[in-house]
C-alpha positions as a printed Julia matrix, in Angstrom:
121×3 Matrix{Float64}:
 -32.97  -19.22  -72.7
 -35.06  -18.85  -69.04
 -37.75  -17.43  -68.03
 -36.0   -18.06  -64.49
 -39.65  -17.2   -63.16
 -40.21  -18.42  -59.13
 -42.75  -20.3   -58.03
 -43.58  -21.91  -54.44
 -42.92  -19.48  -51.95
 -45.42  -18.76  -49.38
 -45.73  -18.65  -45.5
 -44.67  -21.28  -42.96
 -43.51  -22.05  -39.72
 -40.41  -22.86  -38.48
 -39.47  -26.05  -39.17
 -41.53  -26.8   -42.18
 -40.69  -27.0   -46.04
 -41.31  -25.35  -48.7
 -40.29  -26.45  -52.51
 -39.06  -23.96  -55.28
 -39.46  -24.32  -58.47
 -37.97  -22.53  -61.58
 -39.12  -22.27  -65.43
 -36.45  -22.34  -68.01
 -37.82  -21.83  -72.03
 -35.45  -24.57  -73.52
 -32.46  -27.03  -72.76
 -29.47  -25.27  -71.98
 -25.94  -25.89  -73.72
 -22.12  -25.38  -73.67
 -21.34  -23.54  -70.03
 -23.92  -22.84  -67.61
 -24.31  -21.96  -63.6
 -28.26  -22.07  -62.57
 -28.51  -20.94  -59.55
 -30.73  -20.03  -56.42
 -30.48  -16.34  -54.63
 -32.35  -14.87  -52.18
 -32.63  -10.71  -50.69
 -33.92  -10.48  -47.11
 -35.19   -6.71  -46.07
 -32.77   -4.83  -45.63
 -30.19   -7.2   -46.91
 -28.35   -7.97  -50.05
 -29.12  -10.18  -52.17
 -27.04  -13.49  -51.89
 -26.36  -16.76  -53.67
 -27.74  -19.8   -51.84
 -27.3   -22.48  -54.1
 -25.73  -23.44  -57.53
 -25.54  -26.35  -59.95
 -23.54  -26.07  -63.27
 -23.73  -27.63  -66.49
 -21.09  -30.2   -64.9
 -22.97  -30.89  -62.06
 -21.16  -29.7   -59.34
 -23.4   -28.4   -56.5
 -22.64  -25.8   -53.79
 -24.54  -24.55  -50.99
 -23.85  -21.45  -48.53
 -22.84  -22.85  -45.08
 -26.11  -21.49  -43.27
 -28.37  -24.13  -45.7
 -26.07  -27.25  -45.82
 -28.21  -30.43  -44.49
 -31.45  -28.28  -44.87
 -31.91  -27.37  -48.8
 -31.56  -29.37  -52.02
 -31.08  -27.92  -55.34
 -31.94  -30.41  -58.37
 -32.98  -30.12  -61.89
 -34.85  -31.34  -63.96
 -33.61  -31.55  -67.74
 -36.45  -33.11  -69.66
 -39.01  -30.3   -67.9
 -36.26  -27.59  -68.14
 -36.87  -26.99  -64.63
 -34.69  -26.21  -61.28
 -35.72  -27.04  -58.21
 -34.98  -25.94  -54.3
 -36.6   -28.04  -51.77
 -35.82  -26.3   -48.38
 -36.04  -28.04  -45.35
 -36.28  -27.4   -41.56
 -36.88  -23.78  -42.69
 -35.56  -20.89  -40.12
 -36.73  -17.24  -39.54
 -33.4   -16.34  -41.21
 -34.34  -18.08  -44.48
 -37.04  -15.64  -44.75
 -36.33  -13.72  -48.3
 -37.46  -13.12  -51.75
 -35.7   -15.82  -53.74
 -34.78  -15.58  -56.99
 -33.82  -18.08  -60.11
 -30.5   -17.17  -62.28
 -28.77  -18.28  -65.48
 -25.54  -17.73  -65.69
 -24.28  -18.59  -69.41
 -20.18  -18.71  -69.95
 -17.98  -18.65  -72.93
 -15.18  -20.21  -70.18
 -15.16  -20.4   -66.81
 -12.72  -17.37  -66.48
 -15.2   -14.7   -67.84
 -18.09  -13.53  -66.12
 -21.12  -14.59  -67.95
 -24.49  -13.41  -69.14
 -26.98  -13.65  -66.8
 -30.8   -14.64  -66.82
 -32.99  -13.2   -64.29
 -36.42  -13.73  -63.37
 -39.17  -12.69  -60.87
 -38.66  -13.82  -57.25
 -41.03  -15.53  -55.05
 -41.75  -14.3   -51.41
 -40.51  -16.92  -48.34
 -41.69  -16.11  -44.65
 -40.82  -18.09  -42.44
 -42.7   -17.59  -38.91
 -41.38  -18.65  -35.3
């Protein structure tokens, strides 16, 4: 149901912006959390943003006011535009599908390959 494949990483400075983009095969029904992660060396991996099937949006505290995550429906795609991008942002970041039969159960999840962001001072 997604390739979840990452694409736009690459190397800038502090301050600039970078936009990530994700692949999904197909529209997505019922239940569904797409979401944006990212693993820094030597850190584990975390959730940076997430949009559900409702629409709700959340962002970690560190990226509110800098990053964006969208979608797109008709190109099956997800996007992060980050903004005002730090050192700290620098990670691997990584596109998920999360799939629920309810909202109490964890759910199957999609994962594709991650896309390097370095982020220079």
């Amino acid at each position: 149901m997604c390739s979840c494949r990452a694409s736009g990483g690459g190397v800038v400075q502090a301050g600039g912006s970078l936009r990530l983009a994700c692949a999904a095969s197909g529209n997505i029904f019922g239940l569904y959390i797409l979401g944006w992660y990212r693993q820094a060396p030597g850190m584990q991996r975390e959730l940076v943003a997430d949009i559900t099937s409702g629409d709700t949006i959340r962002y970690i505290d560190s990226v509110k006011g800098r990053f964006t995550i969208s979608r797109d429906n008709a190109k099956n795609a997800l996007y992060l535009q980050m903004n005002s991008l730090k050192p700290d942002d620098t990670a691997v970041y990584y596109c998920n599908l999360d799939i629920r039969n309810s909202w109490t159960e964890t759910g199957k999840e999609y994962w594709g390959r991650g896309t390097l962001v370095t982020v220079s001072s």
